[in-house]
PDB file of C-alpha atoms in Angstrom:
ATOM      1  CA  UNK A  29      -0.045   0.020  -0.164  1.00 45.00           C
ATOM      2  CA  UNK A  30       1.275   3.291  -0.889  1.00 47.00           C
ATOM      3  CA  UNK A  31       1.991   5.510   2.149  1.00 48.00           C
ATOM      4  CA  UNK A  32       2.105   8.785   0.351  1.00 50.00           C
ATOM      5  CA  UNK A  33       0.411  10.445  -2.377  1.00 50.00           C
ATOM      6  CA  UNK A  34       2.223  10.389  -5.787  1.00 51.00           C
ATOM      7  CA  UNK A  35       1.672  12.968  -8.638  1.00 54.00           C
ATOM      8  CA  UNK A  36      -0.134  11.986 -11.837  1.00 51.00           C
ATOM      9  CA  UNK A  37       0.180  12.980 -15.447  1.00 52.00           C
ATOM     10  CA  UNK A  38       1.953  12.014 -18.587  1.00 54.00           C
ATOM     11  CA  UNK A  39       5.258  12.358 -17.022  1.00 74.00           C
ATOM     12  CA  UNK A  40       4.829  10.242 -14.016  1.00 80.00           C
ATOM     13  CA  UNK A  41       2.956   7.504 -16.308  1.00 81.00           C
ATOM     14  CA  UNK A  42       5.968   7.225 -18.833  1.00 85.00           C
ATOM     15  CA  UNK A  43       7.995   6.650 -15.643  1.00 88.00           C
ATOM     16  CA  UNK A  44       6.063   4.060 -14.492  1.00 89.00           C
ATOM     17  CA  UNK A  45       5.955   2.695 -18.184  1.00 88.00           C
ATOM     18  CA  UNK A  46       9.541   2.341 -18.099  1.00 90.00           C
ATOM     19  CA  UNK A  47       9.693   1.037 -14.655  1.00 93.00           C
ATOM     20  CA  UNK A  48       7.700  -2.089 -15.785  1.00 92.00           C
ATOM     21  CA  UNK A  49      10.064  -2.764 -18.957  1.00 92.00           C
ATOM     22  CA  UNK A  50      11.500  -6.113 -18.932  1.00 94.00           C
ATOM     23  CA  UNK A  51      15.214  -6.601 -17.963  1.00 94.00           C
ATOM     24  CA  UNK A  52      17.780  -7.351 -20.571  1.00 91.00           C
ATOM     25  CA  UNK A  53      18.609 -11.226 -21.231  1.00 88.00           C
ATOM     26  CA  UNK A  54      22.082 -10.664 -19.529  1.00 86.00           C
ATOM     27  CA  UNK A  55      20.075  -9.727 -15.916  1.00 91.00           C
ATOM     28  CA  UNK A  56      18.014 -12.825 -15.995  1.00 93.00           C
ATOM     29  CA  UNK A  57      18.946 -15.998 -14.165  1.00 92.00           C
ATOM     30  CA  UNK A  58      17.295 -19.237 -13.729  1.00 92.00           C
ATOM     31  CA  UNK A  59      16.816 -21.145 -10.240  1.00 90.00           C
ATOM     32  CA  UNK A  60      15.868 -24.733  -9.838  1.00 91.00           C
ATOM     33  CA  UNK A  61      12.709 -24.903  -7.581  1.00 88.00           C
ATOM     34  CA  UNK A  62      12.453 -28.764  -7.394  1.00 87.00           C
ATOM     35  CA  UNK A  63      13.217 -31.695  -9.091  1.00 89.00           C
ATOM     36  CA  UNK A  64      11.772 -35.221 -10.474  1.00 88.00           C
ATOM     37  CA  UNK A  65      12.279 -37.940  -7.990  1.00 85.00           C
ATOM     38  CA  UNK A  66      15.213 -39.340 -10.015  1.00 85.00           C
ATOM     39  CA  UNK A  67      16.673 -35.750 -10.254  1.00 85.00           C
ATOM     40  CA  UNK A  68      16.704 -35.586 -14.108  1.00 90.00           C
ATOM     41  CA  UNK A  69      14.236 -33.101 -14.424  1.00 91.00           C
ATOM     42  CA  UNK A  70      13.694 -29.863 -12.799  1.00 91.00           C
ATOM     43  CA  UNK A  71      11.317 -26.783 -12.686  1.00 91.00           C
ATOM     44  CA  UNK A  72      13.171 -23.494 -13.160  1.00 91.00           C
ATOM     45  CA  UNK A  73      11.910 -20.033 -12.641  1.00 92.00           C
ATOM     46  CA  UNK A  74      13.256 -16.698 -13.950  1.00 93.00           C
ATOM     47  CA  UNK A  75      14.534 -14.019 -11.624  1.00 94.00           C
ATOM     48  CA  UNK A  76      16.716 -10.971 -11.552  1.00 94.00           C
ATOM     49  CA  UNK A  77      19.431  -9.873  -9.147  1.00 90.00           C
ATOM     50  CA  UNK A  78      18.492  -6.954  -6.989  1.00 92.00           C
ATOM     51  CA  UNK A  79      21.377  -5.014  -8.804  1.00 92.00           C
ATOM     52  CA  UNK A  80      19.168  -4.985 -11.937  1.00 93.00           C
ATOM     53  CA  UNK A  81      16.609  -3.542 -10.055  1.00 96.00           C
ATOM     54  CA  UNK A  82      18.752  -0.886  -8.288  1.00 94.00           C
ATOM     55  CA  UNK A  83      20.683  -0.177 -11.630  1.00 93.00           C
ATOM     56  CA  UNK A  84      17.071   0.644 -13.277  1.00 94.00           C
ATOM     57  CA  UNK A  85      16.224   2.939 -10.401  1.00 94.00           C
ATOM     58  CA  UNK A  86      19.556   4.719 -10.657  1.00 93.00           C
ATOM     59  CA  UNK A  87      19.194   5.191 -14.445  1.00 91.00           C
ATOM     60  CA  UNK A  88      15.740   6.686 -14.226  1.00 92.00           C
ATOM     61  CA  UNK A  89      16.042   8.609 -10.944  1.00 91.00           C
ATOM     62  CA  UNK A  90      19.411   8.881 -10.202  1.00 91.00           C
ATOM     63  CA  UNK A  91      20.808   7.537  -6.666  1.00 90.00           C
ATOM     64  CA  UNK A  92      19.342  10.455  -4.893  1.00 90.00           C
ATOM     65  CA  UNK A  93      16.109   9.967  -6.509  1.00 93.00           C
ATOM     66  CA  UNK A  94      14.840   7.185  -4.506  1.00 95.00           C
ATOM     67  CA  UNK A  95      15.439   5.492  -0.959  1.00 96.00           C
ATOM     68  CA  UNK A  96      14.824   2.218   0.783  1.00 96.00           C
ATOM     69  CA  UNK A  97      14.558   1.222   4.374  1.00 95.00           C
ATOM     70  CA  UNK A  98      14.847  -1.947   5.969  1.00 95.00           C
ATOM     71  CA  UNK A  99      12.963  -3.335   9.025  1.00 95.00           C
ATOM     72  CA  UNK A 100      14.233  -6.561  10.581  1.00 94.00           C
ATOM     73  CA  UNK A 101      12.392  -8.954  13.096  1.00 94.00           C
ATOM     74  CA  UNK A 102      13.030 -12.544  14.046  1.00 91.00           C
ATOM     75  CA  UNK A 103      10.910 -15.483  15.098  1.00 89.00           C
ATOM     76  CA  UNK A 104      12.513 -17.824  16.987  1.00 85.00           C
ATOM     77  CA  UNK A 105      11.579 -21.539  18.174  1.00 79.00           C
ATOM     78  CA  UNK A 106      10.087 -22.506  14.735  1.00 81.00           C
ATOM     79  CA  UNK A 107      10.171 -26.350  13.908  1.00 79.00           C
ATOM     80  CA  UNK A 108      10.761 -27.338  10.240  1.00 81.00           C
ATOM     81  CA  UNK A 109      11.843 -30.486   8.342  1.00 78.00           C
ATOM     82  CA  UNK A 110      15.181 -30.330   6.897  1.00 76.00           C
ATOM     83  CA  UNK A 111      16.877 -33.291   5.022  1.00 71.00           C
ATOM     84  CA  UNK A 112      14.324 -35.543   6.674  1.00 74.00           C
ATOM     85  CA  UNK A 113      15.073 -34.122  10.332  1.00 82.00           C
ATOM     86  CA  UNK A 114      12.714 -32.227  12.474  1.00 84.00           C
ATOM     87  CA  UNK A 115      14.825 -29.095  13.552  1.00 84.00           C
ATOM     88  CA  UNK A 116      14.455 -26.228  15.791  1.00 84.00           C
ATOM     89  CA  UNK A 117      15.154 -23.167  14.153  1.00 87.00           C
ATOM     90  CA  UNK A 118      13.594 -19.611  13.314  1.00 90.00           C
ATOM     91  CA  UNK A 119      12.815 -16.938  10.845  1.00 92.00           C
ATOM     92  CA  UNK A 120      14.204 -14.012   9.353  1.00 93.00           C
ATOM     93  CA  UNK A 121      11.310 -11.559   8.383  1.00 94.00           C
ATOM     94  CA  UNK A 122      12.376  -8.327   6.653  1.00 95.00           C
ATOM     95  CA  UNK A 123      10.310  -5.237   5.523  1.00 96.00           C
ATOM     96  CA  UNK A 124      11.204  -2.937   2.780  1.00 96.00           C
ATOM     97  CA  UNK A 125       9.971   0.727   2.320  1.00 96.00           C
ATOM     98  CA  UNK A 126      10.757   1.860  -1.042  1.00 96.00           C
ATOM     99  CA  UNK A 127      10.331   5.584  -1.855  1.00 96.00           C
ATOM    100  CA  UNK A 128      10.717   6.880  -5.528  1.00 95.00           C
ATOM    101  CA  UNK A 129      10.553  10.879  -6.018  1.00 90.00           C
ATOM    102  CA  UNK A 130       7.185  11.759  -7.407  1.00 86.00           C
ATOM    103  CA  UNK A 131       5.905   8.330  -7.480  1.00 92.00           C
ATOM    104  CA  UNK A 132       5.421   7.784  -3.876  1.00 93.00           C
ATOM    105  CA  UNK A 133       6.421   5.062  -1.235  1.00 95.00           C
ATOM    106  CA  UNK A 134       5.523   1.166  -1.325  1.00 95.00           C
ATOM    107  CA  UNK A 135       6.523  -1.499   1.229  1.00 94.00           C
ATOM    108  CA  UNK A 136       7.062  -5.328   0.778  1.00 94.00           C
ATOM    109  CA  UNK A 137       7.872  -8.121   3.124  1.00 94.00           C
ATOM    110  CA  UNK A 138      10.514 -10.978   2.826  1.00 93.00           C
ATOM    111  CA  UNK A 139      11.402 -14.097   4.755  1.00 93.00           C
ATOM    112  CA  UNK A 140      13.988 -16.838   5.155  1.00 92.00           C
ATOM    113  CA  UNK A 141      14.477 -19.697   7.492  1.00 89.00           C
ATOM    114  CA  UNK A 142      17.413 -18.542   9.740  1.00 89.00           C
ATOM    115  CA  UNK A 143      19.213 -21.593   9.411  1.00 87.00           C
ATOM    116  CA  UNK A 144      19.901 -21.066   5.608  1.00 86.00           C
ATOM    117  CA  UNK A 145      23.087 -19.468   4.576  1.00 83.00           C
ATOM    118  CA  UNK A 146      22.747 -15.914   3.868  1.00 87.00           C
ATOM    119  CA  UNK A 147      19.319 -15.708   5.288  1.00 90.00           C
ATOM    120  CA  UNK A 148      19.542 -12.082   5.832  1.00 91.00           C
ATOM    121  CA  UNK A 149      20.528 -11.192   2.562  1.00 92.00           C
ATOM    122  CA  UNK A 150      17.663 -13.368   0.963  1.00 91.00           C
ATOM    123  CA  UNK A 151      14.945 -12.131   2.986  1.00 93.00           C
ATOM    124  CA  UNK A 152      16.285  -8.538   2.185  1.00 95.00           C
ATOM    125  CA  UNK A 153      16.377  -9.243  -1.513  1.00 94.00           C
ATOM    126  CA  UNK A 154      12.774 -10.444  -1.550  1.00 94.00           C
ATOM    127  CA  UNK A 155      11.422  -7.855   0.754  1.00 95.00           C
ATOM    128  CA  UNK A 156      13.270  -4.966  -1.861  1.00 96.00           C
ATOM    129  CA  UNK A 157      11.845  -6.779  -5.184  1.00 95.00           C
ATOM    130  CA  UNK A 158       8.334  -7.107  -3.932  1.00 95.00           C
ATOM    131  CA  UNK A 159       8.215  -3.303  -2.772  1.00 95.00           C
ATOM    132  CA  UNK A 160       9.905  -2.676  -6.315  1.00 96.00           C
ATOM    133  CA  UNK A 161       7.198  -4.539  -8.078  1.00 94.00           C
ATOM    134  CA  UNK A 162       4.404  -2.397  -6.349  1.00 94.00           C
ATOM    135  CA  UNK A 163       5.849  -0.086  -8.833  1.00 94.00           C
ATOM    136  CA  UNK A 164       6.010  -2.306 -11.974  1.00 93.00           C
ATOM    137  CA  UNK A 165       9.688  -2.769 -11.831  1.00 95.00           C
ATOM    138  CA  UNK A 166       9.996  -6.586 -12.206  1.00 94.00           C
ATOM    139  CA  UNK A 167       6.488  -7.355 -11.966  1.00 92.00           C
ATOM    140  CA  UNK A 168       6.459  -9.258 -15.034  1.00 92.00           C
ATOM    141  CA  UNK A 169       8.683 -11.752 -13.804  1.00 93.00           C
ATOM    142  CA  UNK A 170       5.835 -13.096 -11.467  1.00 87.00           C
ATOM    143  CA  UNK A 171       3.813 -13.826 -14.793  1.00 86.00           C
ATOM    144  CA  UNK A 172       6.542 -16.270 -16.166  1.00 87.00           C
ATOM    145  CA  UNK A 173       5.541 -19.680 -15.989  1.00 83.00           C
ATOM    146  CA  UNK A 174       7.398 -22.398 -13.993  1.00 84.00           C
ATOM    147  CA  UNK A 175       9.363 -24.652 -16.814  1.00 89.00           C
ATOM    148  CA  UNK A 176      10.358 -27.942 -16.345  1.00 90.00           C
ATOM    149  CA  UNK A 177      14.177 -28.759 -18.008  1.00 90.00           C
ATOM    150  CA  UNK A 178      16.501 -31.655 -17.941  1.00 91.00           C
ATOM    151  CA  UNK A 179      19.336 -31.444 -15.507  1.00 90.00           C
ATOM    152  CA  UNK A 180      22.863 -32.621 -15.607  1.00 88.00           C
ATOM    153  CA  UNK A 181      24.511 -34.688 -12.828  1.00 84.00           C
ATOM    154  CA  UNK A 182      24.906 -31.694 -10.471  1.00 84.00           C
ATOM    155  CA  UNK A 183      21.407 -30.771 -11.130  1.00 84.00           C
ATOM    156  CA  UNK A 184      21.820 -27.893 -13.101  1.00 88.00           C
ATOM    157  CA  UNK A 185      19.733 -27.031 -16.210  1.00 90.00           C
ATOM    158  CA  UNK A 186      21.319 -28.616 -19.595  1.00 90.00           C
ATOM    159  CA  UNK A 187      19.530 -25.471 -21.597  1.00 88.00           C
ATOM    160  CA  UNK A 188      17.547 -22.685 -20.210  1.00 87.00           C
ATOM    161  CA  UNK A 189      13.803 -21.921 -21.366  1.00 87.00           C
ATOM    162  CA  UNK A 190      13.117 -19.305 -23.990  1.00 87.00           C
ATOM    163  CA  UNK A 191      11.459 -15.980 -22.827  1.00 87.00           C
ATOM    164  CA  UNK A 192       8.400 -15.368 -24.745  1.00 86.00           C
ATOM    165  CA  UNK A 193       8.587 -11.921 -26.885  1.00 84.00           C
ATOM    166  CA  UNK A 194       6.320 -10.107 -24.321  1.00 86.00           C
ATOM    167  CA  UNK A 195       8.970 -10.551 -21.545  1.00 89.00           C
ATOM    168  CA  UNK A 196      12.063  -9.601 -23.645  1.00 88.00           C
ATOM    169  CA  UNK A 197      13.326  -5.980 -23.739  1.00 85.00           C
ATOM    170  CA  UNK A 198      12.107  -3.694 -26.126  1.00 72.00           C
ATOM    171  CA  UNK A 199      15.403  -1.710 -26.748  1.00 52.00           C
ATOM    172  CA  UNK A 200      18.610  -0.994 -24.930  1.00 42.00           C
ATOM    173  CA  UNK A 201      18.227   1.701 -22.714  1.00 39.00           C
ATOM    174  CA  UNK A 202      21.727   3.034 -23.381  1.00 39.00           C
ATOM    175  CA  UNK A 203      21.678   3.029 -27.460  1.00 39.00           C
ATOM    176  CA  UNK A 204      18.080   3.118 -28.122  1.00 42.00           C
ATOM    177  CA  UNK A 205      18.553   0.433 -30.479  1.00 44.00           C
ATOM    178  CA  UNK A 206      15.696  -2.312 -30.808  1.00 39.00           C
ATOM    179  CA  UNK A 207      16.681  -5.715 -30.109  1.00 40.00           C
ATOM    180  CA  UNK A 208      15.822  -7.662 -33.135  1.00 36.00           C
ATOM    181  CA  UNK A 209      15.002 -10.892 -31.315  1.00 34.00           C
ATOM    182  CA  UNK A 210      12.157  -9.015 -29.412  1.00 36.00           C
ATOM    183  CA  UNK A 211       8.387  -9.354 -30.822  1.00 37.00           C
ATOM    184  CA  UNK A 212       5.586  -6.758 -30.521  1.00 39.00           C
ATOM    185  CA  UNK A 213       3.728  -6.162 -27.328  1.00 41.00           C
ATOM    186  CA  UNK A 214       0.167  -7.749 -26.558  1.00 43.00           C
ATOM    187  CA  UNK A 215      -2.314  -5.851 -28.565  1.00 43.00           C
ATOM    188  CA  UNK A 216      -4.243  -3.140 -26.893  1.00 46.00           C
ATOM    189  CA  UNK A 217      -7.822  -4.387 -25.755  1.00 49.00           C
ATOM    190  CA  UNK A 218     -11.068  -2.649 -26.923  1.00 53.00           C
ATOM    191  CA  UNK A 219     -12.314  -0.380 -23.718  1.00 61.00           C
ATOM    192  CA  UNK A 220     -15.836  -0.369 -22.882  1.00 63.00           C
ATOM    193  CA  UNK A 221     -18.320  -0.274 -20.058  1.00 75.00           C
ATOM    194  CA  UNK A 222     -17.195  -1.962 -16.566  1.00 79.00           C
ATOM    195  CA  UNK A 223     -19.083  -3.677 -13.684  1.00 84.00           C
ATOM    196  CA  UNK A 224     -17.925  -1.951 -10.485  1.00 89.00           C
ATOM    197  CA  UNK A 225     -19.458  -4.946  -8.197  1.00 91.00           C
ATOM    198  CA  UNK A 226     -17.275  -7.201 -10.480  1.00 92.00           C
ATOM    199  CA  UNK A 227     -14.031  -4.915  -9.861  1.00 91.00           C
ATOM    200  CA  UNK A 228     -14.579  -5.393  -5.997  1.00 92.00           C
ATOM    201  CA  UNK A 229     -15.196  -9.089  -6.536  1.00 94.00           C
ATOM    202  CA  UNK A 230     -11.908  -9.709  -8.468  1.00 94.00           C
ATOM    203  CA  UNK A 231      -9.835  -7.430  -5.822  1.00 93.00           C
ATOM    204  CA  UNK A 232     -11.359  -9.529  -2.902  1.00 93.00           C
ATOM    205  CA  UNK A 233      -9.540 -12.681  -4.448  1.00 93.00           C
ATOM    206  CA  UNK A 234      -5.971 -11.006  -3.891  1.00 91.00           C
ATOM    207  CA  UNK A 235      -6.292 -12.062  -0.288  1.00 91.00           C
ATOM    208  CA  UNK A 236      -7.281 -15.655  -0.979  1.00 93.00           C
ATOM    209  CA  UNK A 237      -4.741 -16.164  -3.843  1.00 93.00           C
ATOM    210  CA  UNK A 238      -1.813 -14.017  -2.658  1.00 90.00           C
ATOM    211  CA  UNK A 239      -0.189 -11.294  -4.828  1.00 87.00           C
ATOM    212  CA  UNK A 240       1.619 -13.458  -7.078  1.00 87.00           C
ATOM    213  CA  UNK A 241      -1.186 -15.595  -8.524  1.00 91.00           C
ATOM    214  CA  UNK A 242      -3.600 -12.745  -8.511  1.00 90.00           C
ATOM    215  CA  UNK A 243      -1.037 -10.609 -10.612  1.00 87.00           C
ATOM    216  CA  UNK A 244      -0.407 -13.486 -12.832  1.00 87.00           C
ATOM    217  CA  UNK A 245      -4.270 -14.243 -13.754  1.00 90.00           C
ATOM    218  CA  UNK A 246      -4.739 -10.360 -14.147  1.00 88.00           C
ATOM    219  CA  UNK A 247      -1.792  -9.988 -16.603  1.00 83.00           C
ATOM    220  CA  UNK A 248      -2.680 -13.266 -18.438  1.00 83.00           C
ATOM    221  CA  UNK A 249      -6.177 -12.775 -19.154  1.00 85.00           C
ATOM    222  CA  UNK A 250      -6.593  -9.113 -19.213  1.00 84.00           C
ATOM    223  CA  UNK A 251      -2.951  -7.531 -19.568  1.00 79.00           C
ATOM    224  CA  UNK A 252      -3.581  -5.622 -16.554  1.00 81.00           C
ATOM    225  CA  UNK A 253      -1.646  -4.677 -13.379  1.00 80.00           C
ATOM    226  CA  UNK A 254      -4.891  -3.714 -11.372  1.00 85.00           C
ATOM    227  CA  UNK A 255      -8.547  -4.824 -11.047  1.00 88.00           C
ATOM    228  CA  UNK A 256      -9.753  -1.404 -12.076  1.00 87.00           C
ATOM    229  CA  UNK A 257      -7.771  -1.613 -15.199  1.00 85.00           C
ATOM    230  CA  UNK A 258      -9.486  -4.259 -16.988  1.00 88.00           C
ATOM    231  CA  UNK A 259     -10.811  -2.558 -19.904  1.00 84.00           C
ATOM    232  CA  UNK A 260     -14.375  -4.051 -20.134  1.00 87.00           C
ATOM    233  CA  UNK A 261     -16.949  -5.925 -18.684  1.00 87.00           C
ATOM    234  CA  UNK A 262     -16.131  -9.098 -20.850  1.00 87.00           C
ATOM    235  CA  UNK A 263     -12.921  -9.355 -19.698  1.00 88.00           C
ATOM    236  CA  UNK A 264     -13.826  -8.939 -16.035  1.00 91.00           C
ATOM    237  CA  UNK A 265     -15.945 -12.015 -16.119  1.00 91.00           C
ATOM    238  CA  UNK A 266     -13.266 -13.978 -17.731  1.00 91.00           C
ATOM    239  CA  UNK A 267     -10.877 -12.678 -15.100  1.00 92.00           C
ATOM    240  CA  UNK A 268     -13.281 -13.515 -12.198  1.00 93.00           C
ATOM    241  CA  UNK A 269     -13.724 -17.009 -13.503  1.00 93.00           C
ATOM    242  CA  UNK A 270      -9.941 -17.679 -13.817  1.00 92.00           C
ATOM    243  CA  UNK A 271      -9.624 -16.650 -10.217  1.00 94.00           C
ATOM    244  CA  UNK A 272     -12.346 -18.593  -8.880  1.00 95.00           C
ATOM    245  CA  UNK A 273     -10.786 -21.633 -10.578  1.00 93.00           C
ATOM    246  CA  UNK A 274      -7.421 -20.631  -8.826  1.00 93.00           C
ATOM    247  CA  UNK A 275      -9.065 -20.300  -5.397  1.00 94.00           C
ATOM    248  CA  UNK A 276     -10.716 -23.750  -5.826  1.00 94.00           C
ATOM    249  CA  UNK A 277      -6.892 -24.944  -6.271  1.00 93.00           C
ATOM    250  CA  UNK A 278      -6.098 -22.922  -2.665  1.00 94.00           C
ATOM    251  CA  UNK A 279      -9.212 -24.493  -1.219  1.00 93.00           C
ATOM    252  CA  UNK A 280      -8.214 -28.210  -2.388  1.00 93.00           C
ATOM    253  CA  UNK A 281      -4.639 -27.358  -0.875  1.00 93.00           C
ATOM    254  CA  UNK A 282      -6.066 -26.311   2.671  1.00 93.00           C
ATOM    255  CA  UNK A 283      -8.188 -29.667   2.422  1.00 92.00           C
ATOM    256  CA  UNK A 284      -5.238 -31.690   1.633  1.00 92.00           C
ATOM    257  CA  UNK A 285      -3.120 -30.308   4.227  1.00 91.00           C
ATOM    258  CA  UNK A 286      -5.688 -31.160   6.996  1.00 91.00           C
ATOM    259  CA  UNK A 287      -5.712 -34.567   5.536  1.00 90.00           C
ATOM    260  CA  UNK A 288      -1.883 -35.155   5.746  1.00 90.00           C
ATOM    261  CA  UNK A 289      -1.131 -33.342   8.647  1.00 90.00           C
ATOM    262  CA  UNK A 290       1.195 -30.243   9.516  1.00 88.00           C
ATOM    263  CA  UNK A 291       4.431 -31.733   9.648  1.00 89.00           C
ATOM    264  CA  UNK A 292       4.092 -33.371   5.855  1.00 88.00           C
ATOM    265  CA  UNK A 293       2.678 -30.169   4.669  1.00 90.00           C
ATOM    266  CA  UNK A 294       5.096 -27.780   5.842  1.00 89.00           C
ATOM    267  CA  UNK A 295       7.787 -30.490   4.656  1.00 88.00           C
ATOM    268  CA  UNK A 296       6.225 -30.137   1.089  1.00 88.00           C
ATOM    269  CA  UNK A 297       5.998 -26.440   1.217  1.00 89.00           C
ATOM    270  CA  UNK A 298       9.960 -26.372   2.214  1.00 86.00           C
ATOM    271  CA  UNK A 299      10.788 -28.678  -0.717  1.00 85.00           C
ATOM    272  CA  UNK A 300       8.819 -26.607  -3.135  1.00 85.00           C
ATOM    273  CA  UNK A 301      10.416 -23.468  -1.827  1.00 82.00           C
ATOM    274  CA  UNK A 302       6.919 -22.220  -0.951  1.00 87.00           C
ATOM    275  CA  UNK A 303       7.167 -19.575   2.197  1.00 81.00           C
ATOM    276  CA  UNK A 304       3.367 -19.427   2.506  1.00 83.00           C
ATOM    277  CA  UNK A 305      -0.157 -20.128   1.113  1.00 85.00           C
ATOM    278  CA  UNK A 306      -0.109 -16.265  -0.188  1.00 83.00           C
ATOM    279  CA  UNK A 307       3.431 -16.568  -1.707  1.00 85.00           C
ATOM    280  CA  UNK A 308       2.997 -19.200  -4.213  1.00 89.00           C
ATOM    281  CA  UNK A 309       5.031 -18.241  -7.107  1.00 84.00           C
ATOM    282  CA  UNK A 310       2.653 -19.002  -9.849  1.00 86.00           C
ATOM    283  CA  UNK A 311      -0.228 -21.105 -11.131  1.00 88.00           C
ATOM    284  CA  UNK A 312       1.763 -23.758 -12.241  1.00 86.00           C
ATOM    285  CA  UNK A 313       3.566 -24.109  -8.846  1.00 86.00           C
ATOM    286  CA  UNK A 314      -0.253 -24.224  -7.450  1.00 91.00           C
ATOM    287  CA  UNK A 315      -0.850 -27.104  -9.553  1.00 88.00           C
ATOM    288  CA  UNK A 316       2.138 -28.979  -8.822  1.00 87.00           C
ATOM    289  CA  UNK A 317       1.527 -28.265  -5.056  1.00 91.00           C
ATOM    290  CA  UNK A 318      -1.903 -29.776  -5.389  1.00 91.00           C
ATOM    291  CA  UNK A 319      -0.499 -32.834  -7.037  1.00 89.00           C
ATOM    292  CA  UNK A 320       2.299 -33.605  -4.407  1.00 88.00           C
ATOM    293  CA  UNK A 321      -0.237 -33.489  -1.680  1.00 91.00           C
ATOM    294  CA  UNK A 322      -2.712 -35.579  -3.499  1.00 89.00           C
ATOM    295  CA  UNK A 323       0.012 -38.191  -3.848  1.00 87.00           C
ATOM    296  CA  UNK A 324       0.890 -37.829  -0.030  1.00 88.00           C
ATOM    297  CA  UNK A 325      -3.191 -38.098   0.471  1.00 83.00           C
ATOM    298  CA  UNK A 326      -3.477 -41.185  -1.671  1.00 80.00           C
ATOM    299  CA  UNK A 327      -5.660 -39.514  -3.896  1.00 65.00           C
ATOM    300  CA  UNK A 328      -5.754 -40.015  -7.822  1.00 57.00           C
ATOM    301  CA  UNK A 329      -4.573 -36.733  -9.562  1.00 50.00           C
ATOM    302  CA  UNK A 330      -7.441 -34.408 -10.852  1.00 50.00           C
TER     303      UNK A 330
END
């Protein structure tokens, strides 16, 4: 939530557009989130180093045009399953407050298990990226699906997925030259009357689905960043239907979690690198979580 009022107008709209532009390919990295039972296949997701975020902010606003502050807290005496053992550990919780001149202030949170290497650095990076995404910076990365690839003997990808055209940088900001590998942006959708009740209904799904999945559906279905930006009532209805389907997946997870018990459920979340039900990275991760839990519960896959 913004904590101070931002100015509006063509200039600020242009800045938001620049912030939302994809990063260059050299700034994109890939992380294996989980693997098949035999370790020969793995699911990878794309991410960018925090330095890519700071570089974009420095380029658009100069180093003196933005600030960030961190608030750190810890939670102790928390049990988790790690390498088939239940251990006592804690969590590092970080809130990053990001202020950009003329655009306002947003905050984001991050968390890491305290026993993980570089827990503080990881939680700070997560919080900073989430605060940045509220301005549109790096937001598109949440819309990229999880992709399965072959792994080598060290469980590293033997090849990396190709990014879709809309996730490629449109031009080199330093030279102004267009990247020839980039295709066109998604076409504009015709605007028309909208239903405010449906807008409110869609906004209500954010609490159920969590921000990553909520934003993925908004962008995939309507090419919108906010519910009130969906251009017409027909797309509103389609978005609402998609979010209802996703919410059924969330309810399915909750039901399966009760069936298998807290210990196994936490173990699955940890193995899939899911911090909480509201931070599931995307729809593909939700589908994989449901499949894993169904297996443990002895239920046939849907």
